[in-house]
mmCIF file of C-alpha atoms and ligand atoms in Angstrom:
data_model
loop_
_atom_site.group_PDB
_atom_site.id
_atom_site.type_symbol
_atom_site.label_atom_id
_atom_site.label_comp_id
_atom_site.label_asym_id
_atom_site.label_seq_id
_atom_site.Cartn_x
_atom_site.Cartn_y
_atom_site.Cartn_z
ATOM 1 C CA UNK A 54 -23.839 220.659 52.994
ATOM 2 C CA UNK A 55 -21.161 218.000 53.366
ATOM 3 C CA UNK A 56 -21.590 214.355 52.413
ATOM 4 C CA UNK A 57 -19.756 213.067 55.446
ATOM 5 C CA UNK A 58 -22.163 214.381 58.066
ATOM 6 C CA UNK A 59 -23.783 217.370 59.708
ATOM 7 C CA UNK A 60 -22.392 220.405 61.459
ATOM 8 C CA UNK A 61 -23.275 220.863 65.117
ATOM 9 C CA UNK A 62 -24.152 224.284 66.489
ATOM 10 C CA UNK A 63 -24.930 226.000 69.772
ATOM 11 C CA UNK A 64 -26.794 229.216 70.532
ATOM 12 C CA UNK A 65 -24.837 231.953 72.365
ATOM 13 C CA UNK A 66 -21.962 229.460 72.739
ATOM 14 C CA UNK A 67 -19.211 231.995 73.417
ATOM 15 C CA UNK A 68 -21.161 234.403 75.616
ATOM 16 C CA UNK A 69 -22.199 232.253 78.560
ATOM 17 C CA UNK A 70 -23.043 228.779 79.752
ATOM 18 C CA UNK A 71 -24.309 227.100 82.872
ATOM 19 C CA UNK A 72 -22.741 229.021 85.785
ATOM 20 C CA UNK A 73 -20.447 231.295 83.760
ATOM 21 C CA UNK A 74 -20.541 234.439 81.644
ATOM 22 C CA UNK A 75 -18.076 236.174 79.334
ATOM 23 C CA UNK A 76 -14.919 234.175 79.942
ATOM 24 C CA UNK A 77 -12.679 234.697 76.919
ATOM 25 C CA UNK A 78 -12.325 231.538 74.831
ATOM 26 C CA UNK A 79 -14.775 229.503 76.911
ATOM 27 C CA UNK A 80 -17.707 227.463 75.598
ATOM 28 C CA UNK A 81 -19.579 224.600 77.277
ATOM 29 C CA UNK A 82 -19.093 222.447 74.162
ATOM 30 C CA UNK A 83 -15.377 223.172 74.085
ATOM 31 C CA UNK A 84 -15.050 222.220 77.764
ATOM 32 C CA UNK A 85 -16.543 218.812 76.975
ATOM 33 C CA UNK A 86 -15.152 218.049 73.552
ATOM 34 C CA UNK A 87 -12.008 220.157 73.205
ATOM 35 C CA UNK A 88 -13.508 221.810 70.127
ATOM 36 C CA UNK A 89 -15.963 224.612 69.463
ATOM 37 C CA UNK A 90 -19.302 224.141 67.744
ATOM 38 C CA UNK A 91 -19.206 224.500 63.959
ATOM 39 C CA UNK A 92 -22.292 226.724 63.946
ATOM 40 C CA UNK A 93 -22.779 229.745 66.193
ATOM 41 C CA UNK A 94 -26.320 230.985 66.754
ATOM 42 C CA UNK A 95 -26.921 234.598 67.858
ATOM 43 C CA UNK A 96 -30.075 236.536 68.541
ATOM 44 C CA UNK A 97 -30.957 240.145 67.704
ATOM 45 C CA UNK A 98 -34.136 240.650 69.790
ATOM 46 C CA UNK A 99 -34.267 244.264 71.142
ATOM 47 C CA UNK A 100 -31.788 245.589 68.570
ATOM 48 C CA UNK A 101 -34.872 246.978 66.780
ATOM 49 C CA UNK A 102 -35.524 249.179 69.843
ATOM 50 C CA UNK A 103 -32.051 250.690 69.668
ATOM 51 C CA UNK A 104 -30.981 248.746 72.784
ATOM 52 C CA UNK A 105 -27.304 247.984 73.484
ATOM 53 C CA UNK A 106 -28.084 244.569 74.909
ATOM 54 C CA UNK A 107 -30.298 241.808 73.483
ATOM 55 C CA UNK A 108 -33.310 240.243 75.164
ATOM 56 C CA UNK A 109 -31.095 237.545 76.682
ATOM 57 C CA UNK A 110 -28.632 240.120 78.122
ATOM 58 C CA UNK A 111 -25.932 239.771 75.457
ATOM 59 C CA UNK A 112 -24.415 243.191 74.601
ATOM 60 C CA UNK A 113 -24.427 243.704 70.840
ATOM 61 C CA UNK A 114 -20.816 244.927 70.800
ATOM 62 C CA UNK A 115 -19.688 241.681 72.445
ATOM 63 C CA UNK A 116 -21.892 239.677 70.073
ATOM 64 C CA UNK A 117 -20.130 241.306 67.120
ATOM 65 C CA UNK A 118 -16.742 240.261 68.481
ATOM 66 C CA UNK A 119 -17.944 236.715 69.096
ATOM 67 C CA UNK A 120 -19.305 236.538 65.555
ATOM 68 C CA UNK A 121 -15.960 237.682 64.193
ATOM 69 C CA UNK A 122 -14.082 235.166 66.361
ATOM 70 C CA UNK A 123 -16.223 232.244 65.215
ATOM 71 C CA UNK A 124 -16.026 233.272 61.584
ATOM 72 C CA UNK A 125 -12.257 233.816 61.720
ATOM 73 C CA UNK A 126 -11.845 230.268 63.006
ATOM 74 C CA UNK A 127 -13.876 228.946 60.058
ATOM 75 C CA UNK A 128 -17.256 228.562 61.800
ATOM 76 C CA UNK A 129 -20.738 229.256 60.452
ATOM 77 C CA UNK A 130 -22.893 232.112 61.774
ATOM 78 C CA UNK A 131 -26.677 232.007 62.035
ATOM 79 C CA UNK A 132 -28.856 234.758 63.467
ATOM 80 C CA UNK A 133 -32.434 234.744 64.747
ATOM 81 C CA UNK A 134 -34.577 237.736 65.675
ATOM 82 C CA UNK A 135 -37.318 237.720 68.303
ATOM 83 C CA UNK A 136 -38.316 241.257 67.289
ATOM 84 C CA UNK A 137 -40.810 243.500 69.093
ATOM 85 C CA UNK A 138 -44.355 243.494 67.692
ATOM 86 C CA UNK A 139 -44.531 246.807 65.761
ATOM 87 C CA UNK A 140 -48.341 246.815 65.994
ATOM 88 C CA UNK A 141 -48.655 246.614 69.789
ATOM 89 C CA UNK A 142 -45.132 247.419 70.961
ATOM 90 C CA UNK A 143 -45.194 244.265 73.051
ATOM 91 C CA UNK A 144 -42.626 241.501 72.724
ATOM 92 C CA UNK A 145 -42.340 239.039 69.833
ATOM 93 C CA UNK A 146 -44.608 236.717 71.847
ATOM 94 C CA UNK A 147 -47.709 238.825 71.273
ATOM 95 C CA UNK A 148 -49.862 237.236 68.563
ATOM 96 C CA UNK A 149 -52.512 239.968 68.470
ATOM 97 C CA UNK A 150 -54.611 239.362 65.347
ATOM 98 C CA UNK A 151 -53.894 241.902 62.639
ATOM 99 C CA UNK A 152 -50.217 242.318 63.614
ATOM 100 C CA UNK A 153 -48.871 241.269 60.225
ATOM 101 C CA UNK A 154 -51.448 243.180 58.172
ATOM 102 C CA UNK A 155 -50.491 246.306 60.148
ATOM 103 C CA UNK A 156 -46.840 246.256 59.038
ATOM 104 C CA UNK A 157 -47.279 245.474 55.322
ATOM 105 C CA UNK A 158 -46.593 248.257 52.786
ATOM 106 C CA UNK A 159 -49.166 251.019 53.064
ATOM 107 C CA UNK A 160 -50.425 249.908 56.491
ATOM 108 C CA UNK A 161 -50.284 251.984 59.682
ATOM 109 C CA UNK A 162 -47.171 250.410 61.249
ATOM 110 C CA UNK A 163 -45.185 249.870 58.074
ATOM 111 C CA UNK A 164 -42.713 252.676 58.774
ATOM 112 C CA UNK A 165 -42.037 251.238 62.232
ATOM 113 C CA UNK A 166 -41.236 247.831 60.759
ATOM 114 C CA UNK A 167 -38.941 249.486 58.209
ATOM 115 C CA UNK A 168 -37.104 251.343 60.938
ATOM 116 C CA UNK A 169 -36.643 248.023 62.758
ATOM 117 C CA UNK A 170 -35.168 246.523 59.596
ATOM 118 C CA UNK A 171 -32.873 249.540 59.217
ATOM 119 C CA UNK A 172 -31.255 248.588 62.527
ATOM 120 C CA UNK A 173 -30.930 244.971 61.455
ATOM 121 C CA UNK A 174 -29.269 246.087 58.222
ATOM 122 C CA UNK A 175 -26.777 248.316 60.051
ATOM 123 C CA UNK A 176 -25.815 245.428 62.305
ATOM 124 C CA UNK A 177 -25.377 242.959 59.440
ATOM 125 C CA UNK A 178 -23.285 245.456 57.490
ATOM 126 C CA UNK A 179 -21.025 245.947 60.508
ATOM 127 C CA UNK A 180 -20.030 242.253 60.615
ATOM 128 C CA UNK A 181 -16.689 242.089 58.885
ATOM 129 C CA UNK A 182 -13.809 239.673 58.624
ATOM 130 C CA UNK A 183 -10.093 240.474 58.782
ATOM 131 C CA UNK A 184 -9.900 241.752 55.237
ATOM 132 C CA UNK A 185 -12.944 243.940 55.631
ATOM 133 C CA UNK A 186 -15.174 241.421 53.855
ATOM 134 C CA UNK A 187 -18.761 241.020 55.018
ATOM 135 C CA UNK A 188 -19.371 237.938 57.159
ATOM 136 C CA UNK A 189 -21.948 235.619 55.565
ATOM 137 C CA UNK A 190 -24.891 234.986 57.876
ATOM 138 C CA UNK A 191 -27.710 232.441 57.748
ATOM 139 C CA UNK A 192 -30.500 234.820 58.757
ATOM 140 C CA UNK A 193 -33.646 233.240 60.207
ATOM 141 C CA UNK A 194 -36.227 235.991 60.660
ATOM 142 C CA UNK A 195 -39.953 235.288 61.294
ATOM 143 C CA UNK A 196 -39.068 231.865 62.634
ATOM 144 C CA UNK A 197 -41.294 229.041 63.927
ATOM 145 C CA UNK A 198 -43.767 230.463 61.443
ATOM 146 C CA UNK A 199 -46.171 227.540 61.716
ATOM 147 C CA UNK A 200 -46.781 228.172 65.420
ATOM 148 C CA UNK A 201 -49.205 230.654 66.934
ATOM 149 C CA UNK A 202 -47.008 232.253 69.620
ATOM 150 C CA UNK A 203 -45.178 235.012 67.733
ATOM 151 C CA UNK A 204 -46.723 238.138 66.204
ATOM 152 C CA UNK A 205 -45.881 236.850 62.699
ATOM 153 C CA UNK A 206 -47.320 233.384 63.421
ATOM 154 C CA UNK A 207 -50.377 231.502 62.278
ATOM 155 C CA UNK A 208 -52.683 233.159 64.846
ATOM 156 C CA UNK A 209 -51.997 236.671 63.698
ATOM 157 C CA UNK A 210 -51.737 236.436 59.933
ATOM 158 C CA UNK A 211 -53.178 234.743 56.900
ATOM 159 C CA UNK A 212 -50.867 232.684 54.731
ATOM 160 C CA UNK A 213 -50.727 235.420 52.096
ATOM 161 C CA UNK A 214 -50.016 238.129 54.646
ATOM 162 C CA UNK A 215 -47.163 236.085 56.055
ATOM 163 C CA UNK A 216 -45.662 235.437 52.630
ATOM 164 C CA UNK A 217 -45.876 239.148 51.791
ATOM 165 C CA UNK A 218 -44.163 240.013 55.063
ATOM 166 C CA UNK A 219 -41.321 237.588 54.407
ATOM 167 C CA UNK A 220 -40.903 238.800 50.839
ATOM 168 C CA UNK A 221 -40.941 242.421 51.937
ATOM 169 C CA UNK A 222 -38.339 241.722 54.648
ATOM 170 C CA UNK A 223 -35.932 240.106 52.218
ATOM 171 C CA UNK A 224 -36.489 242.606 49.413
ATOM 172 C CA UNK A 225 -36.097 245.598 51.715
ATOM 173 C CA UNK A 226 -32.851 244.331 53.266
ATOM 174 C CA UNK A 227 -31.441 243.222 49.921
ATOM 175 C CA UNK A 228 -32.647 245.856 47.456
ATOM 176 C CA UNK A 229 -33.129 248.963 49.574
ATOM 177 C CA UNK A 230 -30.541 248.468 52.314
ATOM 178 C CA UNK A 231 -28.142 246.643 49.990
ATOM 179 C CA UNK A 232 -27.333 243.859 52.433
ATOM 180 C CA UNK A 233 -25.958 241.040 50.308
ATOM 181 C CA UNK A 234 -24.278 238.893 52.938
ATOM 182 C CA UNK A 235 -27.359 236.992 54.084
ATOM 183 C CA UNK A 236 -28.768 233.597 53.237
ATOM 184 C CA UNK A 237 -32.404 233.284 54.299
ATOM 185 C CA UNK A 238 -33.679 230.411 56.406
ATOM 186 C CA UNK A 239 -37.321 229.320 56.177
ATOM 187 C CA UNK A 240 -38.177 227.877 59.590
ATOM 188 C CA UNK A 241 -41.264 226.169 60.956
ATOM 189 C CA UNK A 242 -41.922 224.666 64.350
ATOM 190 C CA UNK A 243 -42.689 220.980 64.444
ATOM 191 C CA UNK A 244 -46.389 221.248 63.667
ATOM 192 C CA UNK A 245 -46.308 219.639 60.223
ATOM 193 C CA UNK A 246 -46.788 216.085 59.016
ATOM 194 C CA UNK A 247 -46.668 216.579 55.240
ATOM 195 C CA UNK A 248 -44.649 218.405 52.653
ATOM 196 C CA UNK A 249 -47.651 220.508 51.774
ATOM 197 C CA UNK A 250 -48.128 221.583 55.397
ATOM 198 C CA UNK A 251 -44.432 222.352 55.747
ATOM 199 C CA UNK A 252 -44.559 224.586 52.673
ATOM 200 C CA UNK A 253 -47.856 226.280 53.457
ATOM 201 C CA UNK A 254 -46.234 229.634 54.259
ATOM 202 C CA UNK A 255 -43.197 229.297 52.001
ATOM 203 C CA UNK A 256 -42.571 232.701 50.393
ATOM 204 C CA UNK A 257 -40.832 231.468 47.228
ATOM 205 C CA UNK A 258 -37.709 229.822 45.853
ATOM 206 C CA UNK A 259 -36.324 233.222 44.908
ATOM 207 C CA UNK A 260 -36.463 234.318 48.568
ATOM 208 C CA UNK A 261 -35.341 231.257 50.528
ATOM 209 C CA UNK A 262 -31.945 229.535 50.706
ATOM 210 C CA UNK A 263 -32.373 227.038 53.549
ATOM 211 C CA UNK A 264 -35.396 225.062 54.730
ATOM 212 C CA UNK A 265 -35.545 224.107 58.393
ATOM 213 C CA UNK A 266 -37.653 223.361 61.430
ATOM 214 C CA UNK A 267 -37.209 223.632 65.195
ATOM 215 C CA UNK A 268 -37.830 220.706 67.479
ATOM 216 C CA UNK A 269 -37.621 220.090 71.202
ATOM 217 C CA UNK A 270 -38.127 216.863 73.084
ATOM 218 C CA UNK A 271 -40.187 217.610 76.169
ATOM 219 C CA UNK A 272 -41.514 214.233 77.257
ATOM 220 C CA UNK A 273 -40.773 210.545 76.722
ATOM 221 C CA UNK A 274 -37.515 208.652 76.761
ATOM 222 C CA UNK A 275 -35.048 207.420 74.180
ATOM 223 C CA UNK A 276 -37.563 205.336 72.282
ATOM 224 C CA UNK A 277 -40.449 207.736 72.175
ATOM 225 C CA UNK A 278 -42.891 209.382 69.809
ATOM 226 C CA UNK A 279 -40.497 212.337 69.698
ATOM 227 C CA UNK A 280 -37.989 210.302 67.712
ATOM 228 C CA UNK A 281 -40.619 209.006 65.292
ATOM 229 C CA UNK A 282 -41.894 212.522 64.678
ATOM 230 C CA UNK A 283 -38.354 213.864 64.316
ATOM 231 C CA UNK A 284 -37.600 211.128 61.806
ATOM 232 C CA UNK A 285 -40.648 211.873 59.665
ATOM 233 C CA UNK A 286 -40.067 215.640 59.682
ATOM 234 C CA UNK A 287 -36.445 215.142 58.675
ATOM 235 C CA UNK A 288 -37.600 213.014 55.750
ATOM 236 C CA UNK A 289 -39.972 215.796 54.680
ATOM 237 C CA UNK A 290 -37.447 218.637 54.729
ATOM 238 C CA UNK A 291 -34.824 216.461 53.120
ATOM 239 C CA UNK A 292 -37.160 215.846 50.176
ATOM 240 C CA UNK A 293 -38.174 219.514 49.959
ATOM 241 C CA UNK A 294 -34.524 220.568 49.964
ATOM 242 C CA UNK A 295 -33.654 218.041 47.283
ATOM 243 C CA UNK A 296 -36.582 218.954 45.024
ATOM 244 C CA UNK A 297 -35.939 222.670 45.357
ATOM 245 C CA UNK A 298 -32.155 222.589 45.346
ATOM 246 C CA UNK A 299 -32.013 224.156 48.846
ATOM 247 C CA UNK A 300 -30.060 223.364 51.994
ATOM 248 C CA UNK A 301 -31.821 221.627 54.899
ATOM 249 C CA UNK A 302 -31.186 222.183 58.600
ATOM 250 C CA UNK A 303 -32.556 221.673 62.088
ATOM 251 C CA UNK A 304 -32.354 225.287 63.186
ATOM 252 C CA UNK A 305 -33.101 224.753 66.912
ATOM 253 C CA UNK A 306 -33.234 221.591 68.940
ATOM 254 C CA UNK A 307 -32.765 220.217 72.401
ATOM 255 C CA UNK A 308 -34.140 218.447 75.435
ATOM 256 C CA UNK A 309 -34.023 220.907 78.309
ATOM 257 C CA UNK A 310 -31.627 219.727 81.042
ATOM 258 C CA UNK A 311 -31.030 216.472 79.079
ATOM 259 C CA UNK A 312 -32.736 214.031 81.454
ATOM 260 C CA UNK A 313 -31.383 210.976 79.578
ATOM 261 C CA UNK A 314 -27.619 210.713 79.663
ATOM 262 C CA UNK A 315 -27.442 208.681 76.409
ATOM 263 C CA UNK A 316 -29.646 211.129 74.479
ATOM 264 C CA UNK A 317 -26.881 212.367 72.173
ATOM 265 C CA UNK A 318 -25.918 209.065 70.624
ATOM 266 C CA UNK A 319 -29.180 207.159 71.125
ATOM 267 C CA UNK A 320 -31.792 209.763 70.171
ATOM 268 C CA UNK A 321 -30.045 212.404 68.073
ATOM 269 C CA UNK A 322 -27.204 210.641 66.265
ATOM 270 C CA UNK A 323 -29.190 207.467 65.579
ATOM 271 C CA UNK A 324 -31.932 209.522 63.967
ATOM 272 C CA UNK A 325 -29.802 211.995 62.028
ATOM 273 C CA UNK A 326 -27.594 209.221 60.737
ATOM 274 C CA UNK A 327 -30.259 208.290 58.206
ATOM 275 C CA UNK A 328 -30.794 211.828 56.914
ATOM 276 C CA UNK A 329 -29.073 214.525 54.986
ATOM 277 C CA UNK A 330 -29.043 217.868 56.730
ATOM 278 C CA UNK A 331 -26.415 220.583 56.814
ATOM 279 C CA UNK A 332 -26.535 221.347 60.521
ATOM 280 C CA UNK A 333 -28.377 220.994 63.807
ATOM 281 C CA UNK A 334 -28.153 223.790 66.354
ATOM 282 C CA UNK A 335 -28.810 223.224 70.046
ATOM 283 C CA UNK A 336 -30.445 226.071 71.930
ATOM 284 C CA UNK A 337 -28.837 228.154 74.615
ATOM 285 C CA UNK A 338 -27.287 227.159 77.937
ATOM 286 C CA UNK A 339 -29.065 229.945 79.769
ATOM 287 C CA UNK A 340 -28.532 228.368 83.196
ATOM 288 C CA UNK A 341 -30.871 229.499 85.959
ATOM 289 C CA UNK A 342 -33.337 232.148 84.763
ATOM 290 C CA UNK A 343 -34.288 234.160 87.837
ATOM 291 C CA UNK A 344 -37.293 235.905 86.306
ATOM 292 C CA UNK A 345 -38.895 232.658 85.187
ATOM 293 C CA UNK A 346 -37.450 230.616 88.083
ATOM 294 C CA UNK A 347 -36.351 227.880 85.708
ATOM 295 C CA UNK A 348 -33.211 226.155 84.614
ATOM 296 C CA UNK A 349 -32.591 226.073 80.869
ATOM 297 C CA UNK A 350 -29.737 224.351 79.027
ATOM 298 C CA UNK A 351 -29.560 222.051 76.029
ATOM 299 C CA UNK A 352 -25.907 221.025 75.949
ATOM 300 C CA UNK A 353 -24.235 219.332 78.922
ATOM 301 C CA UNK A 354 -21.426 220.968 80.851
ATOM 302 C CA UNK A 355 -18.563 219.471 82.852
ATOM 303 C CA UNK A 356 -19.948 217.258 85.605
ATOM 304 C CA UNK A 357 -23.390 216.819 84.007
ATOM 305 C CA UNK A 358 -24.503 213.151 83.698
ATOM 306 C CA UNK A 359 -24.694 213.435 79.876
ATOM 307 C CA UNK A 360 -21.171 214.857 79.488
ATOM 308 C CA UNK A 361 -19.529 211.528 78.596
ATOM 309 C CA UNK A 362 -22.184 210.716 76.029
ATOM 310 C CA UNK A 363 -21.754 214.147 74.438
ATOM 311 C CA UNK A 364 -18.055 213.350 74.015
ATOM 312 C CA UNK A 365 -19.031 210.120 72.250
ATOM 313 C CA UNK A 366 -21.388 212.121 70.056
ATOM 314 C CA UNK A 367 -18.501 214.464 69.245
ATOM 315 C CA UNK A 368 -16.316 211.521 68.253
ATOM 316 C CA UNK A 369 -18.798 210.060 65.750
ATOM 317 C CA UNK A 370 -17.539 210.556 62.229
ATOM 318 C CA UNK A 371 -20.763 212.167 61.044
ATOM 319 C CA UNK A 372 -20.815 214.921 63.684
ATOM 320 C CA UNK A 373 -18.816 217.905 62.457
ATOM 321 C CA UNK A 374 -17.574 220.554 64.835
ATOM 322 C CA UNK A 375 -15.406 223.618 64.284
ATOM 323 C CA UNK A 376 -12.162 221.846 63.430
ATOM 324 C CA UNK A 377 -13.932 220.136 60.542
ATOM 325 C CA UNK A 378 -15.669 223.335 59.503
ATOM 326 C CA UNK A 379 -12.257 225.035 59.362
ATOM 327 C CA UNK A 380 -10.754 222.123 57.426
ATOM 328 C CA UNK A 381 -13.651 222.312 54.954
ATOM 329 C CA UNK A 382 -12.667 225.930 54.111
ATOM 330 C CA UNK A 383 -16.278 226.985 53.731
ATOM 331 C CA UNK A 384 -15.443 230.526 52.736
ATOM 332 C CA UNK A 385 -13.011 229.821 49.925
HETATM 333 C C1 BMA B 784 -36.332 230.999 74.212
HETATM 334 C C2 BMA B 784 -35.738 230.950 75.600
HETATM 335 C C3 BMA B 784 -35.824 232.341 76.150
HETATM 336 C C4 BMA B 784 -35.127 233.320 75.204
HETATM 337 C C5 BMA B 784 -35.632 233.186 73.775
HETATM 338 C C6 BMA B 784 -34.873 234.054 72.781
HETATM 339 O O1 BMA B 784 -36.505 229.752 73.655
HETATM 340 O O2 BMA B 784 -34.397 230.513 75.562
HETATM 341 O O3 BMA B 784 -35.204 232.379 77.414
HETATM 342 O O4 BMA B 784 -35.322 234.648 75.627
HETATM 343 O O5 BMA B 784 -35.536 231.839 73.384
HETATM 344 O O6 BMA B 784 -33.514 233.742 72.692
#
């Protein structure tokens, strides 16, 4: 966490953007700002099935190279995992009641969950820098834990079951699989209005390194209830992080298609300016999703009406992109 500002990240930044895929060196943020994001988000969903390609069509071998590239340039790597529900074999978005109880030690699907984690461990242990050192990763499993849409969420587990699942996940990867390159991110959605609510499913200070939430603006303009809510949630995690000696972050954010061209400076920067967080990561520039028939992107691209304002956002002294991450020598 740097005093001068916050790092800015982007999900799948090097893999694709709006209207392009796999062009070496390209990134929508770089096209606009002349610099890469400081934080690179990647996603492991479907790795647990032994697939070669993740649920958003990114091949894992390419992802590994992108992770190495970002790390070698001094960037920060964070990884999420929309893993298959081991209880029902459906996707992560299947909150069948009993899903968490079924994967805890001694329960019927426990071995399946362990075999999923084995694949995660193998992947993490394969991420290496130029000298063969393991690449540090901010790992964010079981994310948006306060919501009811994932199999590990509030609809399909009690608080104690969830905490046990998180503890088991960390202890298994760390103590059994001997993966020691991960920092663990506790991550809620934005359904909390108090510190106590935010921490309801917190598995313990010995397990967690970063505290975070995800937030998306979906309605309203630049002076809307979204900003007030964002502001109050930032204040909550900032206090939690301070009291616990943890790092705070906004692990996912965005306003799909960015309908307000001044959003970057007027909504995001003006709010974050008053708070102390380590990074904010904007979600993926998926482009047109044929299956869902929808357009999804959270960072502008060349020619988009918000492109100029994003450049202004880049130029603010408190927004830190890859050049500043590199200059900060985070790994030394
Ligand atoms: C969601 C969307 C989906 C994607 C999922 C996992 O928010 O972007 O299209 O599959 O994240 O990355």
